[in-house]
Amino acid sequence: GSVLDATLIDPANAQTAPSEAIDTSRVVEMELGNAASAVTIIEYSSFTCPHCARFNQAVYPALKAAYIDTNLVRYIKREVYFDAPGLWAGLVARCGGPMRYFGIAEILYAEQAQWAHNADTGVVADNLRRIGRRAGMNDDTLNACLTDRDMATAMMEVYRTGALEFDIRGTPSFVINGTTHSNLSFAEFQAILDPLLGR
């Protein structure tokens, strides 16, 4: 049978342990670019959010080419979990480790309409497994990641503390050197980043 039954991890009914009891050490930062840069961008986005998919398709490629691939900035991607499918997608994206994470994220956004929007959670989970298999993981690995309650709890705790710290109210949001911005166009990114980079 499917691992996704009533016990499946859902942010809405997650066991809330005291924060200090939650080990978040396994939730590694997923980052690109120059770790030593004076400019850090933190993207807060949900894999099930259409605005996030649009950003990923329309703005992110230009931002990546101009600022991340050129090692001008440090770019950190953090997930937001509004719903269970968004959390499961985060578990699958992280399942292959940092090397596969950004590639899986690209697929999740590009194909969001195909995998995410189904009332049947079993179908959503199967869709996510298919994406994971395309990224080179097998079902045993994926099922272990999808049912890893400790990891899911830790991921939600990291999201919760970050959202509080930076006042994340919607997605996508961008924290640039500690200042939170809602969705930005490439031109808006340039206007913020270039002065910070002394350009």
PDB file of C-alpha atoms in Angstrom:
ATOM      1  CA  GLY A   1       0.000   0.000   0.000  1.00  0.00           C
ATOM      2  CA  SER A   2       0.870   3.636  -0.194  1.00  0.00           C
ATOM      3  CA  VAL A   3       2.949   5.148   2.575  1.00  0.00           C
ATOM      4  CA  LEU A   4       0.656   8.132   2.322  1.00  0.00           C
ATOM      5  CA  ASP A   5      -2.207   7.366   4.614  1.00  0.00           C
ATOM      6  CA  ALA A   6      -3.736   9.213   7.538  1.00  0.00           C
ATOM      7  CA  THR A   7      -0.385   9.274   9.325  1.00  0.00           C
ATOM      8  CA  LEU A   8       1.258  11.226   6.534  1.00  0.00           C
ATOM      9  CA  ILE A   9       3.027  14.364   7.502  1.00  0.00           C
ATOM     10  CA  ASP A  10       0.848  17.451   7.233  1.00  0.00           C
ATOM     11  CA  PRO A  11       1.989  20.864   8.475  1.00  0.00           C
ATOM     12  CA  ALA A  12      -1.525  21.567   9.741  1.00  0.00           C
ATOM     13  CA  ASN A  13      -1.523  18.745  12.290  1.00  0.00           C
ATOM     14  CA  ALA A  14       2.166  18.328  12.967  1.00  0.00           C
ATOM     15  CA  GLN A  15       3.163  17.433  16.499  1.00  0.00           C
ATOM     16  CA  THR A  16       4.473  20.621  18.008  1.00  0.00           C
ATOM     17  CA  ALA A  17       7.387  19.764  20.226  1.00  0.00           C
ATOM     18  CA  PRO A  18       9.186  22.467  22.202  1.00  0.00           C
ATOM     19  CA  SER A  19      11.536  24.198  19.753  1.00  0.00           C
ATOM     20  CA  GLU A  20      14.618  23.356  21.793  1.00  0.00           C
ATOM     21  CA  ALA A  21      13.734  19.661  21.522  1.00  0.00           C
ATOM     22  CA  ILE A  22      13.752  19.723  17.712  1.00  0.00           C
ATOM     23  CA  ASP A  23      17.081  18.849  16.090  1.00  0.00           C
ATOM     24  CA  THR A  24      17.288  21.015  12.976  1.00  0.00           C
ATOM     25  CA  SER A  25      20.902  20.119  12.174  1.00  0.00           C
ATOM     26  CA  ARG A  26      19.885  17.925   9.206  1.00  0.00           C
ATOM     27  CA  VAL A  27      18.147  20.826   7.470  1.00  0.00           C
ATOM     28  CA  VAL A  28      21.132  22.129   5.535  1.00  0.00           C
ATOM     29  CA  GLU A  29      21.064  25.478   3.744  1.00  0.00           C
ATOM     30  CA  MET A  30      20.540  24.986   0.015  1.00  0.00           C
ATOM     31  CA  GLU A  31      22.730  27.646  -1.513  1.00  0.00           C
ATOM     32  CA  LEU A  32      24.432  28.720  -4.717  1.00  0.00           C
ATOM     33  CA  GLY A  33      26.899  31.416  -5.678  1.00  0.00           C
ATOM     34  CA  ASN A  34      29.613  32.925  -3.520  1.00  0.00           C
ATOM     35  CA  ALA A  35      29.435  31.944   0.154  1.00  0.00           C
ATOM     36  CA  ALA A  36      31.865  34.775   0.964  1.00  0.00           C
ATOM     37  CA  SER A  37      29.897  37.514  -0.817  1.00  0.00           C
ATOM     38  CA  ALA A  38      28.922  40.633   1.118  1.00  0.00           C
ATOM     39  CA  VAL A  39      25.438  40.275  -0.395  1.00  0.00           C
ATOM     40  CA  THR A  40      23.123  37.427   0.609  1.00  0.00           C
ATOM     41  CA  ILE A  41      19.709  36.794  -0.942  1.00  0.00           C
ATOM     42  CA  ILE A  42      17.382  34.357   0.822  1.00  0.00           C
ATOM     43  CA  GLU A  43      14.428  33.210  -1.260  1.00  0.00           C
ATOM     44  CA  TYR A  44      11.375  32.055   0.689  1.00  0.00           C
ATOM     45  CA  SER A  45       9.063  30.130  -1.604  1.00  0.00           C
ATOM     46  CA  SER A  46       6.602  27.254  -1.698  1.00  0.00           C
ATOM     47  CA  PHE A  47       6.781  24.487  -4.291  1.00  0.00           C
ATOM     48  CA  THR A  48       2.973  24.627  -4.607  1.00  0.00           C
ATOM     49  CA  CYS A  49       2.687  28.414  -5.024  1.00  0.00           C
ATOM     50  CA  PRO A  50       1.912  29.564  -8.612  1.00  0.00           C
ATOM     51  CA  HIS A  51       3.605  32.960  -8.047  1.00  0.00           C
ATOM     52  CA  CYS A  52       6.769  31.096  -7.000  1.00  0.00           C
ATOM     53  CA  ALA A  53       6.652  28.945 -10.141  1.00  0.00           C
ATOM     54  CA  ARG A  54       6.254  32.112 -12.229  1.00  0.00           C
ATOM     55  CA  PHE A  55       9.248  33.713 -10.498  1.00  0.00           C
ATOM     56  CA  ASN A  56      11.301  30.562 -11.067  1.00  0.00           C
ATOM     57  CA  GLN A  57      10.466  30.520 -14.781  1.00  0.00           C
ATOM     58  CA  ALA A  58      10.464  34.254 -15.567  1.00  0.00           C
ATOM     59  CA  VAL A  59      12.876  36.063 -13.216  1.00  0.00           C
ATOM     60  CA  TYR A  60      15.188  33.520 -11.602  1.00  0.00           C
ATOM     61  CA  PRO A  61      17.080  32.498 -14.804  1.00  0.00           C
ATOM     62  CA  ALA A  62      18.160  36.122 -15.421  1.00  0.00           C
ATOM     63  CA  LEU A  63      19.012  36.637 -11.755  1.00  0.00           C
ATOM     64  CA  LYS A  64      21.026  33.414 -11.722  1.00  0.00           C
ATOM     65  CA  ALA A  65      22.938  34.310 -14.892  1.00  0.00           C
ATOM     66  CA  ALA A  66      23.732  37.872 -13.801  1.00  0.00           C
ATOM     67  CA  TYR A  67      24.426  37.513 -10.077  1.00  0.00           C
ATOM     68  CA  ILE A  68      24.627  33.883  -8.900  1.00  0.00           C
ATOM     69  CA  ASP A  69      26.601  32.138 -11.651  1.00  0.00           C
ATOM     70  CA  THR A  70      28.988  35.111 -11.714  1.00  0.00           C
ATOM     71  CA  ASN A  71      29.667  34.634  -7.961  1.00  0.00           C
ATOM     72  CA  LEU A  72      28.538  38.152  -7.075  1.00  0.00           C
ATOM     73  CA  VAL A  73      26.022  37.033  -4.430  1.00  0.00           C
ATOM     74  CA  ARG A  74      25.273  34.211  -2.042  1.00  0.00           C
ATOM     75  CA  TYR A  75      21.836  32.780  -2.866  1.00  0.00           C
ATOM     76  CA  ILE A  76      19.952  30.658  -0.324  1.00  0.00           C
ATOM     77  CA  LYS A  77      16.674  28.931  -1.105  1.00  0.00           C
ATOM     78  CA  ARG A  78      14.364  28.190   1.837  1.00  0.00           C
ATOM     79  CA  GLU A  79      11.023  26.453   1.563  1.00  0.00           C
ATOM     80  CA  VAL A  80       7.693  27.636   2.912  1.00  0.00           C
ATOM     81  CA  TYR A  81       5.098  25.002   3.793  1.00  0.00           C
ATOM     82  CA  PHE A  82       1.510  26.160   3.339  1.00  0.00           C
ATOM     83  CA  ASP A  83       0.188  22.687   2.654  1.00  0.00           C
ATOM     84  CA  ALA A  84       1.113  19.025   2.827  1.00  0.00           C
ATOM     85  CA  PRO A  85       2.086  18.692  -0.882  1.00  0.00           C
ATOM     86  CA  GLY A  86       4.468  21.635  -0.481  1.00  0.00           C
ATOM     87  CA  LEU A  87       6.108  19.907   2.471  1.00  0.00           C
ATOM     88  CA  TRP A  88       6.342  16.576   0.633  1.00  0.00           C
ATOM     89  CA  ALA A  89       7.897  18.343  -2.355  1.00  0.00           C
ATOM     90  CA  GLY A  90      10.495  19.813  -0.003  1.00  0.00           C
ATOM     91  CA  LEU A  91      11.220  16.354   1.395  1.00  0.00           C
ATOM     92  CA  VAL A  92      11.677  14.962  -2.133  1.00  0.00           C
ATOM     93  CA  ALA A  93      13.813  17.928  -3.270  1.00  0.00           C
ATOM     94  CA  ARG A  94      16.076  17.485  -0.244  1.00  0.00           C
ATOM     95  CA  CYS A  95      16.101  13.694  -0.537  1.00  0.00           C
ATOM     96  CA  GLY A  96      18.950  13.677  -3.055  1.00  0.00           C
ATOM     97  CA  GLY A  97      21.104  16.109  -1.117  1.00  0.00           C
ATOM     98  CA  PRO A  98      22.432  19.529  -2.167  1.00  0.00           C
ATOM     99  CA  MET A  99      23.795  18.283  -5.503  1.00  0.00           C
ATOM    100  CA  ARG A 100      20.336  17.342  -6.783  1.00  0.00           C
ATOM    101  CA  TYR A 101      18.247  19.872  -4.891  1.00  0.00           C
ATOM    102  CA  PHE A 102      18.226  22.763  -7.370  1.00  0.00           C
ATOM    103  CA  GLY A 103      17.620  20.482 -10.356  1.00  0.00           C
ATOM    104  CA  ILE A 104      14.631  18.904  -8.625  1.00  0.00           C
ATOM    105  CA  ALA A 105      13.376  22.366  -7.637  1.00  0.00           C
ATOM    106  CA  GLU A 106      13.444  23.402 -11.318  1.00  0.00           C
ATOM    107  CA  ILE A 107      11.302  20.373 -12.269  1.00  0.00           C
ATOM    108  CA  LEU A 108       8.881  20.989  -9.391  1.00  0.00           C
ATOM    109  CA  TYR A 109       8.278  24.551 -10.566  1.00  0.00           C
ATOM    110  CA  ALA A 110       8.248  23.840 -14.296  1.00  0.00           C
ATOM    111  CA  GLU A 111       5.722  21.015 -13.850  1.00  0.00           C
ATOM    112  CA  GLN A 112       3.816  22.390 -10.864  1.00  0.00           C
ATOM    113  CA  ALA A 113       0.473  22.362 -12.684  1.00  0.00           C
ATOM    114  CA  GLN A 114       0.922  18.655 -13.493  1.00  0.00           C
ATOM    115  CA  TRP A 115       1.962  17.288 -10.100  1.00  0.00           C
ATOM    116  CA  ALA A 116       0.623  19.580  -7.376  1.00  0.00           C
ATOM    117  CA  HIS A 117      -3.023  20.264  -8.029  1.00  0.00           C
ATOM    118  CA  ASN A 118      -4.888  17.060  -7.325  1.00  0.00           C
ATOM    119  CA  ALA A 119      -7.410  16.520  -4.554  1.00  0.00           C
ATOM    120  CA  ASP A 120      -6.107  12.960  -4.127  1.00  0.00           C
ATOM    121  CA  THR A 121      -3.004  13.130  -1.923  1.00  0.00           C
ATOM    122  CA  GLY A 122      -1.958   9.674  -3.108  1.00  0.00           C
ATOM    123  CA  VAL A 123      -1.775  10.947  -6.686  1.00  0.00           C
ATOM    124  CA  VAL A 124       0.280  13.955  -5.593  1.00  0.00           C
ATOM    125  CA  ALA A 125       2.699  11.678  -3.735  1.00  0.00           C
ATOM    126  CA  ASP A 126       3.012   9.355  -6.727  1.00  0.00           C
ATOM    127  CA  ASN A 127       3.703  12.366  -8.955  1.00  0.00           C
ATOM    128  CA  LEU A 128       6.458  13.466  -6.579  1.00  0.00           C
ATOM    129  CA  ARG A 129       7.962   9.972  -6.562  1.00  0.00           C
ATOM    130  CA  ARG A 130       8.052  10.057 -10.368  1.00  0.00           C
ATOM    131  CA  ILE A 131       9.974  13.343 -10.258  1.00  0.00           C
ATOM    132  CA  GLY A 132      12.342  11.858  -7.668  1.00  0.00           C
ATOM    133  CA  ARG A 133      12.958   8.818  -9.868  1.00  0.00           C
ATOM    134  CA  ARG A 134      13.814  11.094 -12.793  1.00  0.00           C
ATOM    135  CA  ALA A 135      16.426  12.672 -10.511  1.00  0.00           C
ATOM    136  CA  GLY A 136      17.997   9.238  -9.980  1.00  0.00           C
ATOM    137  CA  MET A 137      16.435   8.062  -6.708  1.00  0.00           C
ATOM    138  CA  ASN A 138      14.594   4.799  -6.184  1.00  0.00           C
ATOM    139  CA  ASP A 139      11.249   4.242  -4.475  1.00  0.00           C
ATOM    140  CA  ASP A 140      12.803   2.936  -1.262  1.00  0.00           C
ATOM    141  CA  THR A 141      14.873   6.093  -0.910  1.00  0.00           C
ATOM    142  CA  LEU A 142      11.925   8.334  -1.776  1.00  0.00           C
ATOM    143  CA  ASN A 143       9.515   6.571   0.583  1.00  0.00           C
ATOM    144  CA  ALA A 144      12.049   6.847   3.388  1.00  0.00           C
ATOM    145  CA  CYS A 145      12.304  10.599   2.743  1.00  0.00           C
ATOM    146  CA  LEU A 146       8.535  11.068   2.411  1.00  0.00           C
ATOM    147  CA  THR A 147       7.864   9.361   5.747  1.00  0.00           C
ATOM    148  CA  ASP A 148      10.755  10.932   7.671  1.00  0.00           C
ATOM    149  CA  ARG A 149       8.698  12.662  10.343  1.00  0.00           C
ATOM    150  CA  ASP A 150      11.748  13.935  12.247  1.00  0.00           C
ATOM    151  CA  MET A 151      13.099  15.595   9.121  1.00  0.00           C
ATOM    152  CA  ALA A 152       9.692  17.090   8.290  1.00  0.00           C
ATOM    153  CA  THR A 153       9.329  18.437  11.830  1.00  0.00           C
ATOM    154  CA  ALA A 154      12.826  19.938  11.651  1.00  0.00           C
ATOM    155  CA  MET A 155      12.085  21.520   8.242  1.00  0.00           C
ATOM    156  CA  MET A 156       8.893  23.069   9.576  1.00  0.00           C
ATOM    157  CA  GLU A 157      10.739  24.409  12.612  1.00  0.00           C
ATOM    158  CA  VAL A 158      13.415  26.005  10.395  1.00  0.00           C
ATOM    159  CA  TYR A 159      10.664  27.566   8.273  1.00  0.00           C
ATOM    160  CA  ARG A 160       8.738  28.762  11.357  1.00  0.00           C
ATOM    161  CA  THR A 161      11.727  30.468  12.974  1.00  0.00           C
ATOM    162  CA  GLY A 162      12.847  32.032   9.669  1.00  0.00           C
ATOM    163  CA  ALA A 163       9.352  33.301   8.841  1.00  0.00           C
ATOM    164  CA  LEU A 164       9.151  34.931  12.272  1.00  0.00           C
ATOM    165  CA  GLU A 165      12.634  36.404  12.058  1.00  0.00           C
ATOM    166  CA  PHE A 166      12.099  37.964   8.624  1.00  0.00           C
ATOM    167  CA  ASP A 167       8.321  38.565   8.786  1.00  0.00           C
ATOM    168  CA  ILE A 168       7.556  36.328   5.803  1.00  0.00           C
ATOM    169  CA  ARG A 169       3.867  36.860   4.991  1.00  0.00           C
ATOM    170  CA  GLY A 170       3.630  35.664   1.406  1.00  0.00           C
ATOM    171  CA  THR A 171       5.600  33.856  -1.285  1.00  0.00           C
ATOM    172  CA  PRO A 172       7.862  34.398  -2.938  1.00  0.00           C
ATOM    173  CA  SER A 173       9.633  36.725  -0.525  1.00  0.00           C
ATOM    174  CA  PHE A 174      13.280  37.737  -0.665  1.00  0.00           C
ATOM    175  CA  VAL A 175      15.508  38.724   2.226  1.00  0.00           C
ATOM    176  CA  ILE A 176      18.407  40.770   0.870  1.00  0.00           C
ATOM    177  CA  ASN A 177      21.069  41.471   3.504  1.00  0.00           C
ATOM    178  CA  GLY A 178      18.423  41.218   6.207  1.00  0.00           C
ATOM    179  CA  THR A 179      15.717  43.332   4.543  1.00  0.00           C
ATOM    180  CA  THR A 180      12.540  41.530   3.460  1.00  0.00           C
ATOM    181  CA  HIS A 181      10.978  42.247   0.064  1.00  0.00           C
ATOM    182  CA  SER A 182       7.895  40.745  -1.508  1.00  0.00           C
ATOM    183  CA  ASN A 183       7.995  39.405  -5.079  1.00  0.00           C
ATOM    184  CA  LEU A 184      10.539  41.296  -7.198  1.00  0.00           C
ATOM    185  CA  SER A 185      11.108  41.696 -10.925  1.00  0.00           C
ATOM    186  CA  PHE A 186      14.608  41.367 -12.352  1.00  0.00           C
ATOM    187  CA  ALA A 187      14.829  45.178 -12.701  1.00  0.00           C
ATOM    188  CA  GLU A 188      13.847  45.556  -9.040  1.00  0.00           C
ATOM    189  CA  PHE A 189      16.540  43.050  -8.047  1.00  0.00           C
ATOM    190  CA  GLN A 190      19.104  45.016 -10.052  1.00  0.00           C
ATOM    191  CA  ALA A 191      18.081  48.290  -8.375  1.00  0.00           C
ATOM    192  CA  ILE A 192      18.612  46.728  -4.926  1.00  0.00           C
ATOM    193  CA  LEU A 193      21.670  44.578  -5.650  1.00  0.00           C
ATOM    194  CA  ASP A 194      23.866  46.870  -7.732  1.00  0.00           C
ATOM    195  CA  PRO A 195      24.297  49.564  -5.043  1.00  0.00           C
ATOM    196  CA  LEU A 196      25.016  46.844  -2.457  1.00  0.00           C
ATOM    197  CA  LEU A 197      27.680  45.477  -4.799  1.00  0.00           C
ATOM    198  CA  GLY A 198      29.123  48.935  -5.424  1.00  0.00           C
ATOM    199  CA  ARG A 199      28.085  48.931  -9.063  1.00  0.00           C
TER     200      ARG A 199
END
